CSV table of C-alpha atoms and ligand atoms in Angstrom, one decimal:
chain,number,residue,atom,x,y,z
V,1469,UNK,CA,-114.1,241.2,-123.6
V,1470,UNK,CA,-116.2,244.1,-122.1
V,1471,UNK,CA,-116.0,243.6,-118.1
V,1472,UNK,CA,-119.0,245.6,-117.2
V,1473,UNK,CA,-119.9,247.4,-113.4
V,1474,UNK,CA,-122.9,244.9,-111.9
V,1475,UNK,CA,-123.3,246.4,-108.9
V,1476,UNK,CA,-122.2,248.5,-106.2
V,1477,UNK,CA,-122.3,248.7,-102.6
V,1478,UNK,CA,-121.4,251.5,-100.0
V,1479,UNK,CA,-120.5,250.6,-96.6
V,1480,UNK,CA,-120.9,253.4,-93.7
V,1481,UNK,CA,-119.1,251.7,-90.4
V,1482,UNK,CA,-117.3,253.6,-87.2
V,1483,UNK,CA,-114.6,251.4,-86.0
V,1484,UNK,CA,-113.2,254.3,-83.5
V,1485,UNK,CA,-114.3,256.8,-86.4
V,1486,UNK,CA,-116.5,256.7,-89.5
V,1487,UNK,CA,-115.7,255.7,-92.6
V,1488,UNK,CA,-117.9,255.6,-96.1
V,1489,UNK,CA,-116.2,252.8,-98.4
V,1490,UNK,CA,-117.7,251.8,-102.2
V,1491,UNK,CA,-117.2,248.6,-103.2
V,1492,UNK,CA,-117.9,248.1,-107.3
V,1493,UNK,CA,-118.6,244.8,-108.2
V,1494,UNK,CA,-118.0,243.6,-111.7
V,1495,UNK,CA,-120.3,240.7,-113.9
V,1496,UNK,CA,-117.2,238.1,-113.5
V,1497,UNK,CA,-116.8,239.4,-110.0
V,1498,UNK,CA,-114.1,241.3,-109.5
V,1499,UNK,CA,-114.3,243.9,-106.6
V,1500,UNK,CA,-112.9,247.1,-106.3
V,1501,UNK,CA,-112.5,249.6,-102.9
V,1502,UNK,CA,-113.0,253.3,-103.2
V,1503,UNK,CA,-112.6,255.8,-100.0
V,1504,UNK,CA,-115.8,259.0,-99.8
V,1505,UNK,CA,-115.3,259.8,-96.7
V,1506,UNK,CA,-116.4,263.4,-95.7
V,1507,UNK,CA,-115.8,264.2,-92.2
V,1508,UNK,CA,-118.4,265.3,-90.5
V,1509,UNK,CA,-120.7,265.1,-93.6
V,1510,UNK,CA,-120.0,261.6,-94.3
V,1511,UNK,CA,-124.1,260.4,-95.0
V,1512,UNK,CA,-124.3,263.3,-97.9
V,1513,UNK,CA,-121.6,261.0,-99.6
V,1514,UNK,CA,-123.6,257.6,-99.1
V,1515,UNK,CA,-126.2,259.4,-100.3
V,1516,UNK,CA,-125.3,260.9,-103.5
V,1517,UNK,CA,-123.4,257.5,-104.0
V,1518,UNK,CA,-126.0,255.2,-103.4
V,1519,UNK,CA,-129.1,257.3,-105.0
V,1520,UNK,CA,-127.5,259.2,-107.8
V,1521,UNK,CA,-124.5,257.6,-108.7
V,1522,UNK,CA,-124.1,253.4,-108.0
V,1523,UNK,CA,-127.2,253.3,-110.5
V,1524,UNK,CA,-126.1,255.3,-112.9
V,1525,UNK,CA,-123.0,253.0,-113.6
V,1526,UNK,CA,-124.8,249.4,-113.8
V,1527,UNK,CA,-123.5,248.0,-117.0
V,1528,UNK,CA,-120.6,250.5,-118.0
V,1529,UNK,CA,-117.4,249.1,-119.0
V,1530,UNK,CA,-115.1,249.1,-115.6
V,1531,UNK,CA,-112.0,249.5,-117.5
V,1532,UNK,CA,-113.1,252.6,-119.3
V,1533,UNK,CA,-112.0,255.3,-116.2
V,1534,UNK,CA,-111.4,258.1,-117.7
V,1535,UNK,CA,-114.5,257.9,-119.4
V,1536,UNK,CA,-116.4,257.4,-116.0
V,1537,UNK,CA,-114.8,260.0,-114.7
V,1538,UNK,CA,-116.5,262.3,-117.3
V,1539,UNK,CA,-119.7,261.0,-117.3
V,1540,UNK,CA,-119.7,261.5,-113.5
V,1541,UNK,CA,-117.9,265.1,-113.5
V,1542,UNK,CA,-119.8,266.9,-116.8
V,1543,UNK,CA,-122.4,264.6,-116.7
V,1544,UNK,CA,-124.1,265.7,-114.0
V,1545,UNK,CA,-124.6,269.2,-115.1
V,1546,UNK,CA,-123.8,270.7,-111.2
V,1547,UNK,CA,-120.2,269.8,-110.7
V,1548,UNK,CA,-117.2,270.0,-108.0
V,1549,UNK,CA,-117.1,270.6,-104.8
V,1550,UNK,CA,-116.4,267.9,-101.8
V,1551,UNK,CA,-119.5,266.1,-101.8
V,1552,UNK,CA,-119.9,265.4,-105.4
V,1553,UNK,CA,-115.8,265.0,-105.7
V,1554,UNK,CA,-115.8,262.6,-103.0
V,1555,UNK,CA,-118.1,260.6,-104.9
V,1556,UNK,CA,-116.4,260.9,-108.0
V,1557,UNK,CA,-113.3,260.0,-105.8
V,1558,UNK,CA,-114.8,256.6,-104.7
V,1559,UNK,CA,-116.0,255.1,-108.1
V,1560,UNK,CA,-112.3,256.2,-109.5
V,1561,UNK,CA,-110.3,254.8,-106.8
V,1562,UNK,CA,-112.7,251.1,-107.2
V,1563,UNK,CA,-112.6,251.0,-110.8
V,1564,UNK,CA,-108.6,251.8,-111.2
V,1565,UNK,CA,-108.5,248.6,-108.4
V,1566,UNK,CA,-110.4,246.8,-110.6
V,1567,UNK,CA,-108.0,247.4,-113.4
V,1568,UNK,CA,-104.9,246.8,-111.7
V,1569,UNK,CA,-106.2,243.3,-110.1
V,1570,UNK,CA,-107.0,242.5,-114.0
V,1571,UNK,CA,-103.8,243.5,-115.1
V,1572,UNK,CA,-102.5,241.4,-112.0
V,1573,UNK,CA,-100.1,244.5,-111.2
V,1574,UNK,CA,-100.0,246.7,-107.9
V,1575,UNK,CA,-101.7,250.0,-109.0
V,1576,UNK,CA,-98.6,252.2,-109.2
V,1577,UNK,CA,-97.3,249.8,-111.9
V,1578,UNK,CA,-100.3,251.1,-114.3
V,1579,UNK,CA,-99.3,254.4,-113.5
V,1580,UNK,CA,-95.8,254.4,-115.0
V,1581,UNK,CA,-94.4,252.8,-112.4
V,1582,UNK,CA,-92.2,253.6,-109.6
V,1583,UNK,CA,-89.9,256.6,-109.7
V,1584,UNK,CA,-88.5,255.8,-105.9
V,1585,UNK,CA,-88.0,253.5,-103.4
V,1586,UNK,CA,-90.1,254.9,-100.8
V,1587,UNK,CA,-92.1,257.8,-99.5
V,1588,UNK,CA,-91.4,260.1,-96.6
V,1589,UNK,CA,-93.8,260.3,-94.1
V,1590,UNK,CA,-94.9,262.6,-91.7
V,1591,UNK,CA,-96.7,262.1,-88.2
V,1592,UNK,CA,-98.6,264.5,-85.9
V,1593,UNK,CA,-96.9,265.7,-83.1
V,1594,UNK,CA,-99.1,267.8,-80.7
V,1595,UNK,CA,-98.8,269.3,-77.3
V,1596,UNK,CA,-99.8,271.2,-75.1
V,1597,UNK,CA,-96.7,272.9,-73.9
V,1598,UNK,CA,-92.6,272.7,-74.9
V,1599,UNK,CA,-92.5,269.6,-73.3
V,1600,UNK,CA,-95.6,267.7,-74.3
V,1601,UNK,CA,-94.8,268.6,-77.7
V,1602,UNK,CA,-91.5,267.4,-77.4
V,1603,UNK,CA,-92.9,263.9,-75.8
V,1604,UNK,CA,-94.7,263.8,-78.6
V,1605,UNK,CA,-92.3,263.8,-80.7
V,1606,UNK,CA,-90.0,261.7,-79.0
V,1607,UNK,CA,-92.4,259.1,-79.1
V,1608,UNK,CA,-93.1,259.9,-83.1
V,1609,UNK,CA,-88.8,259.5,-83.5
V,1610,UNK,CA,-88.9,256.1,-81.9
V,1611,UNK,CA,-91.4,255.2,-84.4
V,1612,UNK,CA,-88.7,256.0,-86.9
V,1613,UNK,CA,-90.4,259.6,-88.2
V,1614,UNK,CA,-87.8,261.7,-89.6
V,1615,UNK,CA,-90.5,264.1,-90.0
V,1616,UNK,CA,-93.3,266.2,-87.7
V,1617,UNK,CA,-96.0,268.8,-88.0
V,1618,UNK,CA,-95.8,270.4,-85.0
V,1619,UNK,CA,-98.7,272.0,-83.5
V,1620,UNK,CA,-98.5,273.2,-80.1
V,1621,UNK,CA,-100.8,275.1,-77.1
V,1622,UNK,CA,-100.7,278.6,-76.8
V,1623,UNK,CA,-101.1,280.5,-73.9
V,1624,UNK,CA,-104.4,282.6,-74.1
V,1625,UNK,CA,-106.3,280.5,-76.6
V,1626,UNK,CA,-108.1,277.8,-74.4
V,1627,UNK,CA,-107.9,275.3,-77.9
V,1628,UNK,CA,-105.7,275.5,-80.3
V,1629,UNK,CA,-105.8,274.0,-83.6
V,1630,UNK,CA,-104.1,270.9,-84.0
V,1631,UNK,CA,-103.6,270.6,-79.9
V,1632,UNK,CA,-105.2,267.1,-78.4
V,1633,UNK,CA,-105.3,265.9,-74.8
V,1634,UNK,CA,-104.4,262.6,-76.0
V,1635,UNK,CA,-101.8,261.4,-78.3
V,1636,UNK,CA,-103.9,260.8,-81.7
V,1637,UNK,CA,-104.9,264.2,-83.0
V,1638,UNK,CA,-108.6,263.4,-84.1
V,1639,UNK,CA,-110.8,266.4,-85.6
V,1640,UNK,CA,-114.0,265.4,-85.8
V,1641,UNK,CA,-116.0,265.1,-82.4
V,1642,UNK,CA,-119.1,262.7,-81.9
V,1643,UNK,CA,-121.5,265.3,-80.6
V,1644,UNK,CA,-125.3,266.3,-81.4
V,1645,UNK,CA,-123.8,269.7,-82.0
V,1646,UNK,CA,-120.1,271.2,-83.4
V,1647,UNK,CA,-118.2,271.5,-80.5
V,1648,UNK,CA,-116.7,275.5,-80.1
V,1649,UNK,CA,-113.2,276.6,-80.0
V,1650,UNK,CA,-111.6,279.9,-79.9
V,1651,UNK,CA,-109.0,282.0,-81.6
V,1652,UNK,CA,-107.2,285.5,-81.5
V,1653,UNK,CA,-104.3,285.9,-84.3
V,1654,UNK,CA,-102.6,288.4,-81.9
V,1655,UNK,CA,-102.1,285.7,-79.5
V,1656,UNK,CA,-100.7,283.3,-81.8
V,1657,UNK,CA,-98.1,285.8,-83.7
V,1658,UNK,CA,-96.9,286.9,-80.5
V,1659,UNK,CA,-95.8,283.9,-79.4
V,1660,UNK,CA,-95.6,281.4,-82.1
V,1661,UNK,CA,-92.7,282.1,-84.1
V,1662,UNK,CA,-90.6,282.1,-80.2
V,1663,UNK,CA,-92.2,278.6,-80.0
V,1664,UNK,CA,-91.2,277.2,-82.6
V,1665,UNK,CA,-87.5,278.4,-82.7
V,1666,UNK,CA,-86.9,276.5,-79.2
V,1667,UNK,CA,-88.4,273.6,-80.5
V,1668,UNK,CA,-86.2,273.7,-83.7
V,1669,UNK,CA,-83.2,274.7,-80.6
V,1670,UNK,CA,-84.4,271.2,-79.3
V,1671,UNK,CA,-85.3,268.9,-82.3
V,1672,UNK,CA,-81.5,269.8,-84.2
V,1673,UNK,CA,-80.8,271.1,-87.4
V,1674,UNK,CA,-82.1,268.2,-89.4
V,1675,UNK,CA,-85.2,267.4,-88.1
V,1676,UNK,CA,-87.7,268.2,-90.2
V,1677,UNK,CA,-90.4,270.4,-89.0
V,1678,UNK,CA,-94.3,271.3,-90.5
V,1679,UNK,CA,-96.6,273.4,-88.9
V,1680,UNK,CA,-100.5,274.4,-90.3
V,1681,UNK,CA,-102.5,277.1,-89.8
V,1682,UNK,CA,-105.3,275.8,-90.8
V,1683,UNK,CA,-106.8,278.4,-92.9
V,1684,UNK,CA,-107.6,281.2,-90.2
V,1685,UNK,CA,-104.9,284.6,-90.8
V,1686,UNK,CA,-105.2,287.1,-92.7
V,1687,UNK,CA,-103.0,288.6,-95.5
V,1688,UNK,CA,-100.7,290.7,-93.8
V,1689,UNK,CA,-100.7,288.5,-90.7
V,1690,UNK,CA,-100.0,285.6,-92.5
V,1691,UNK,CA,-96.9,287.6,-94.2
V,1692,UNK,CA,-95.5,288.4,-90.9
V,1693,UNK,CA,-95.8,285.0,-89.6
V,1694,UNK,CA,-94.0,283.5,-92.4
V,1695,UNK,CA,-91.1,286.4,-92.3
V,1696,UNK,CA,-90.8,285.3,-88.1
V,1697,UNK,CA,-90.7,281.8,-89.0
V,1698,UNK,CA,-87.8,282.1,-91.7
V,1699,UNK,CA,-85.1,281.0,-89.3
V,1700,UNK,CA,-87.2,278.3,-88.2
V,1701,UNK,CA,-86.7,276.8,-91.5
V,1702,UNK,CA,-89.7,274.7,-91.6
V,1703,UNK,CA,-90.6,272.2,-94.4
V,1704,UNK,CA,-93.4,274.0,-95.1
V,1705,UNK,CA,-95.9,276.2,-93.5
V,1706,UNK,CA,-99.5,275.2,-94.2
V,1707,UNK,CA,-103.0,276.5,-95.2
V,1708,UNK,CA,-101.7,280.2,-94.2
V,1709,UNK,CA,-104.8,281.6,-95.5
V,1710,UNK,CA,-108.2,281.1,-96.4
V,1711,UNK,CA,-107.8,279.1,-98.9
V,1712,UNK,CA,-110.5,280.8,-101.4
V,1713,UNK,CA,-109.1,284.1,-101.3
V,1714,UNK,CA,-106.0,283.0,-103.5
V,1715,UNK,CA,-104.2,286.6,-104.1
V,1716,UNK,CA,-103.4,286.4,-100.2
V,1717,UNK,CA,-100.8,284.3,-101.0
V,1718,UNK,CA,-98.9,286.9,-103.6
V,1719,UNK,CA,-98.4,289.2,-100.3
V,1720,UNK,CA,-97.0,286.4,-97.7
V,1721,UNK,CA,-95.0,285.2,-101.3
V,1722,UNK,CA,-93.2,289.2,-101.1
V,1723,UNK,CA,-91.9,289.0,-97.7
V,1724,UNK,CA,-90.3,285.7,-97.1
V,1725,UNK,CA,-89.0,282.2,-98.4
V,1726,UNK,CA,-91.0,280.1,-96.1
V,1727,UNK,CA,-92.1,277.0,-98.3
V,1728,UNK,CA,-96.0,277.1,-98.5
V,1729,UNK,CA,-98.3,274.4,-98.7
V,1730,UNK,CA,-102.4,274.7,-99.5
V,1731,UNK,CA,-105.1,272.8,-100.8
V,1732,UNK,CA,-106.6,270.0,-98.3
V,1733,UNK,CA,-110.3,271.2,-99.3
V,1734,UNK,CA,-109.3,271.7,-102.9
V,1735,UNK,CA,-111.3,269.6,-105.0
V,1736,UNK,CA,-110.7,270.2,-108.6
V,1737,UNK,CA,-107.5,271.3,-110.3
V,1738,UNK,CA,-109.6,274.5,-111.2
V,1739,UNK,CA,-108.8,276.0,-107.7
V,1740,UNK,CA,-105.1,274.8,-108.3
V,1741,UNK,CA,-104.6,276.7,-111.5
V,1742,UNK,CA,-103.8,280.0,-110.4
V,1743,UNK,CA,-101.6,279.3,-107.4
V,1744,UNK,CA,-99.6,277.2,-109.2
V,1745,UNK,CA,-99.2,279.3,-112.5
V,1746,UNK,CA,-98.0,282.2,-110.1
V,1747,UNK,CA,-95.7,280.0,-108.1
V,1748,UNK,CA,-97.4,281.3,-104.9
V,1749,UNK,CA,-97.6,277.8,-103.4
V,1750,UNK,CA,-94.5,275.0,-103.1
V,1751,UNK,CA,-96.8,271.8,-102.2
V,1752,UNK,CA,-100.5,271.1,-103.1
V,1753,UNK,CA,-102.0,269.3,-100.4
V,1754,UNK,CA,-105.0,267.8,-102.0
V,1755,UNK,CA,-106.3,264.3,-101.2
V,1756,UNK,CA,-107.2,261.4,-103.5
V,1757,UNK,CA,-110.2,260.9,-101.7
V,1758,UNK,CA,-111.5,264.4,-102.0
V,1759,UNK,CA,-110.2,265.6,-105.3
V,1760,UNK,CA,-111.8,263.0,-107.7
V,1761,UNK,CA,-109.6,260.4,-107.2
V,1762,UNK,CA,-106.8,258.6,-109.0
V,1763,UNK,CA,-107.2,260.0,-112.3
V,1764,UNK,CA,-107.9,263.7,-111.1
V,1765,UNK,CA,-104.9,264.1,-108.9
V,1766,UNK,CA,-102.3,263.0,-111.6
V,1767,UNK,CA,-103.8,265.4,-113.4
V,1768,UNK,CA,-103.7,268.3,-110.6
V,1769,UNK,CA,-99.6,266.6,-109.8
V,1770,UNK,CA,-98.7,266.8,-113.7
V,1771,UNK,CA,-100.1,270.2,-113.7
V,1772,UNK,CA,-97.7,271.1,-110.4
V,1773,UNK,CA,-94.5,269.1,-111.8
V,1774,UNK,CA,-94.8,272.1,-114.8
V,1775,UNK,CA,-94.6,274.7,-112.1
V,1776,UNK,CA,-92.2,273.1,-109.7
V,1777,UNK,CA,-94.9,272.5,-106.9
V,1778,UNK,CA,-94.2,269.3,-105.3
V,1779,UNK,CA,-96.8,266.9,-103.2
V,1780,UNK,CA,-97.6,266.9,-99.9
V,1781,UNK,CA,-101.0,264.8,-100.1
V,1782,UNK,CA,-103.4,265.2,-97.3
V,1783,UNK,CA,-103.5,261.8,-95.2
V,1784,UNK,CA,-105.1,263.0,-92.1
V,1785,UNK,CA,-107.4,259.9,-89.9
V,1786,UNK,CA,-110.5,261.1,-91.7
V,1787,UNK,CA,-108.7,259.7,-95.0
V,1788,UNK,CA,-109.6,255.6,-94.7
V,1789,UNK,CA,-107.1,253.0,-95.2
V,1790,UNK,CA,-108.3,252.6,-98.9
V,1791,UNK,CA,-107.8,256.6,-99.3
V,1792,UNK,CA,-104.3,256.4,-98.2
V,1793,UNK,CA,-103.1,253.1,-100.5
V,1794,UNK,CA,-104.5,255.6,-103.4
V,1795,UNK,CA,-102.4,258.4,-102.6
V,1796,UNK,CA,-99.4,255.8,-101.5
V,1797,UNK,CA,-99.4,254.4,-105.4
V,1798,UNK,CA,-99.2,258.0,-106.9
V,1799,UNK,CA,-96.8,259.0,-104.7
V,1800,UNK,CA,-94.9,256.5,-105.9
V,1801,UNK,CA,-95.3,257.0,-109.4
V,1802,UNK,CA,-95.2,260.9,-109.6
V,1803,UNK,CA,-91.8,262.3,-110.2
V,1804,UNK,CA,-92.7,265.5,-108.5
V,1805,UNK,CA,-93.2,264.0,-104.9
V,1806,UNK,CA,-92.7,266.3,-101.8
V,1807,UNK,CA,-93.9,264.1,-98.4
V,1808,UNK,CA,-97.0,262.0,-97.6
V,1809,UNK,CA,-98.8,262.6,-94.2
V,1810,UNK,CA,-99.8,259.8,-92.5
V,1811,UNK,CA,-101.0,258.9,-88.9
V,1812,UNK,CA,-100.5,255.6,-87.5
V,1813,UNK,CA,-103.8,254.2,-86.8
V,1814,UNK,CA,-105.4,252.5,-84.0
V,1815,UNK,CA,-104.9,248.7,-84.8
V,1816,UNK,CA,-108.9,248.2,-85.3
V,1817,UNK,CA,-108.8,249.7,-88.4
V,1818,UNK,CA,-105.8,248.3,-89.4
V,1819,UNK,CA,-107.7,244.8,-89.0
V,1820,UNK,CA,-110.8,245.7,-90.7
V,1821,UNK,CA,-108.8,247.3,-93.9
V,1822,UNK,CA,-105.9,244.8,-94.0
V,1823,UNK,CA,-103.7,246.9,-96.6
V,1824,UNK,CA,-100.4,245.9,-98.5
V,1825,UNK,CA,-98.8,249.4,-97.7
V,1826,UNK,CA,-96.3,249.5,-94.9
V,1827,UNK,CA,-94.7,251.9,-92.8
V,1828,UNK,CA,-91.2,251.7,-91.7
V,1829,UNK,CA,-88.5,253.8,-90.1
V,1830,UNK,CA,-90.5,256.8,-91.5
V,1831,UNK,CA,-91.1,255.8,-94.8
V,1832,UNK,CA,-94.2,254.2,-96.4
V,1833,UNK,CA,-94.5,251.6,-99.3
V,1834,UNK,CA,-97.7,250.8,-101.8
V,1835,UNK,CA,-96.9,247.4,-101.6
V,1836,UNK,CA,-96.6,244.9,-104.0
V,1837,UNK,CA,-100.7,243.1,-104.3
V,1838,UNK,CA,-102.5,243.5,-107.3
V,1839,UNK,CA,-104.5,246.8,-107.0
V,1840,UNK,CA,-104.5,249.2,-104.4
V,1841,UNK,CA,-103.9,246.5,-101.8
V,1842,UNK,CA,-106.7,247.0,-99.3
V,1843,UNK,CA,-109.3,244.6,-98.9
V,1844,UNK,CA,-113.0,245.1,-96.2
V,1845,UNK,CA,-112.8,242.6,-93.2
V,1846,UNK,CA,-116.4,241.0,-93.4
V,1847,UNK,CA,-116.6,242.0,-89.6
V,1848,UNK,CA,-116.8,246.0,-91.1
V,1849,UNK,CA,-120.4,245.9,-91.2
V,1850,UNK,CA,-122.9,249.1,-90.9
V,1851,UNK,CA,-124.2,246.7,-88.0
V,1852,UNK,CA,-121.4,246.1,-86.3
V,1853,UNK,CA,-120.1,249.2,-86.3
V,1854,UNK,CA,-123.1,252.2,-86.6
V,1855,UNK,CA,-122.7,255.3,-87.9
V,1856,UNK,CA,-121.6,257.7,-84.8
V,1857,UNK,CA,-123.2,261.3,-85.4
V,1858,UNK,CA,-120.3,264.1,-85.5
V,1859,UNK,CA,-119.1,267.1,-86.3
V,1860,UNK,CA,-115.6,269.3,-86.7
V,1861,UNK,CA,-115.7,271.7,-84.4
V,1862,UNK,CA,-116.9,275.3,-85.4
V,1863,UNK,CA,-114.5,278.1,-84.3
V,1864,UNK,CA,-115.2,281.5,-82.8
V,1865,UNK,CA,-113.0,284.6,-82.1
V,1866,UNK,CA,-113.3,285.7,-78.8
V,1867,UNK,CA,-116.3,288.1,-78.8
V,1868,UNK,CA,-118.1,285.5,-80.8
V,1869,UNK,CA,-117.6,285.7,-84.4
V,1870,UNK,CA,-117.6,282.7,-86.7
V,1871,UNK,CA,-114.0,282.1,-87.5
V,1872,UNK,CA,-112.5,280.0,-90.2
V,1873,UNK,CA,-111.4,276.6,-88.1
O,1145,EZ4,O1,-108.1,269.2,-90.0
O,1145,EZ4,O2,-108.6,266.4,-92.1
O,1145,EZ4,O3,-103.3,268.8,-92.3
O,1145,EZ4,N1,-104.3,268.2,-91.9
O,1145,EZ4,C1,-105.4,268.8,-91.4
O,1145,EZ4,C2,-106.5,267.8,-91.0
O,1145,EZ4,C3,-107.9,268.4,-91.1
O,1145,EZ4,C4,-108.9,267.3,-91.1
O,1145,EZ4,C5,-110.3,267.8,-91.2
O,1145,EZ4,O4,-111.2,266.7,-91.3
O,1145,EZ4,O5,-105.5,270.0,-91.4
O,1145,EZ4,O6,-106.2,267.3,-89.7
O,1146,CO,CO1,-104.0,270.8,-92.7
């Protein structure tokens, strides 16, 4: 029997930060969750959800995904990029939950089932200084993290990327305006690479150690930096680059062995083609949420497993609880897995998206529910919990120049 899409809602709600969740609805009444959430531009999402998309699925088979996913993608004529991808992302993620609850089988079972016993995690660790950073990941290791991207303060720039005053690293700021920070690459290479060797000297030979850039050296910079950092050893070194300008990567690739990771504001597996063909990147960082969802990033992770590129799938806050059980059943069932990022959360959101998946001793697991394993609290409301304007902040160099952030 044909178990066709009746309706669909889409729930905006800030518990602590905002979120923009899809719920599909089928004719017997079956539901099924999908994450758009698009920090800092989260009401574009609702919007192209709720006027453009939610009534163009009324009465489509749910169990026909892939076919969904092309009506959605080629259908519309204007494709890709992190709105429309986002979208895309939701009604995926809801209807493959809705397929897995009818098979009665947690989602990664439909996938081809699990190729390990759990997934490696790793947390933010930030600080200001040596020792901050070092508290911070003391307090990350007691969690059980085997695992840390370390971001730390640098003398000279007043606000460092990935440096918070409190513990949780949160981007996105609720302001009427982007909020301005600063950056000199000078600054950074000069003292950088000095950083992070003591804080290898004081983590021990095993720990394992990230650090990202976040998009904002240039080529030969970014080459330098990775040759400094080779005795670091890091797991990987991330978003080195801008990540459009994709030949970068060839020149950082001549002059060192540093593992590179790219691709949090990838959306399609067309910007993941050429890196990966070339070898010029070790781990593609996209998320479910914003690269079309379930049946877009196998695709983008079987493409990788041909070239060797391993995943490292963007889990940052902004990434809801329903985002992250997605990534958590393909990491399971990929055979090419690299590490999953993943912040602990404030235990409100926990509550209002109680989830299957677990975290333990550093290591998360999908869980063993039908679906993905999330379900909405009926206390997420848009009432309850308003939309909170917000932006990411905007970054400047120092004489006032838009900068990448
Ligand atoms: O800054 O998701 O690796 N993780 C990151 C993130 C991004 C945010 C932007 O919304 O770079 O923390
Ligand atoms: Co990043």
């Amino acid at each position: 029997m044909v178990e066709k899409i009746a309706s669909g809602e889409v729930v905006v709600a800030s518990p602590g930060r905002n979120f923009v969740t899809l719920r599909l609805r089928t004719e017997s009444g079956i539901t099924g969750l999908g994450d758009a959430t698009l920090n800092g531009r989260e009401l574009a999402v609702a919007s192209y959800l709720r006027d453009h998309v939610v009534p163009a699925l009324n009465g489509r088979d749910a169990q026909a995904i892939e076919d969904t996913w092309m009506y959605l993608y080629k259908g519309a004529y204007w494709r890709g990029g992190p709105v429309t991808m986002a979208a895309i992302a939701a009604v995926d993620m809801a209807l493959w939950d809705i397929k897995a609850k009818m098979a009665g089988l947690p989602l990664y079972q439909l996938l081809g089932g699990a190729c390990r016993e759990r997934v490696l995690a790793y947390a933010h660790t930030t600080g200001s200084d040596i020792n901050g950073l070092m508290r911070s990941i003391e307090k990350a290791q007691e969690d059980g993290y085997e695992a840390f991207r370390v971001q730390i303060g640098i003398p000279g720039i007043m606000d460092t990327y990935g440096v918070s005053a409190s513990e949780y690293y949160e981007p996105a700021l609720r302001d009427s305006q982007p909020a301005r920070f600063h950056w000199d690459a000078e600054t950074y290479l000069r003292q950088i690479p000095k950083l992070l060797r003591d804080i290898r000297a004081q983590c021990g030979e095993e720990a394992i150690l990230l650090h990202d850039v976040h998009h904002r050296l240039a080529p030969v910079q970014a080459a330098r930096l990775a040759r400094d950092l080779e005795e670091v050893r890091l797991f990987w070194l991330e978003d080195v680059t801008p990540s459009d300008d994709q030949d970068a990567l060839s020149l950082v690739r001549q002059h060192s062995t540093t593992p590179l990771a790219i691709g949090e504001v990838f959306n399609t597996i067309w910007q993941c083609k050429a890196l990966m063909e070339g070898h010029l990147i070790d781990y593609i960082r996209m998320s479910v949420t914003h690269g079309g969802g379930v049946t877009h990033l196998r695709k983008v992770l079987w493409l990788a497993e041909l070239h060797q590129v391993k995943s490292g799938l963007h889990g940052p806050s902004d990434v809801s609880p329903v985002g992250m059980a997605a990534s958590l059943h393909l990491d399971f069932a990929i055979s090419n897995f690299g590490i999953q990022e993943y912040q602990q959360r404030p235990a409100l959101i926990d509550d209002l998206f109680p989830h299957a998946y677990s975290f333990r001793d550093g290591y998360l697991y999908p869980g063993e529910e039908s679906g993905l394993g999330v379900t909405l609290s009926d206390a997420l409301t848009a009432e309850k919990y308003p939309y909170v304007h917000g932006y990411l902040p905007v970054n400047y160099l120092m004489d006032g120049t838009v900068h990448e952030w």
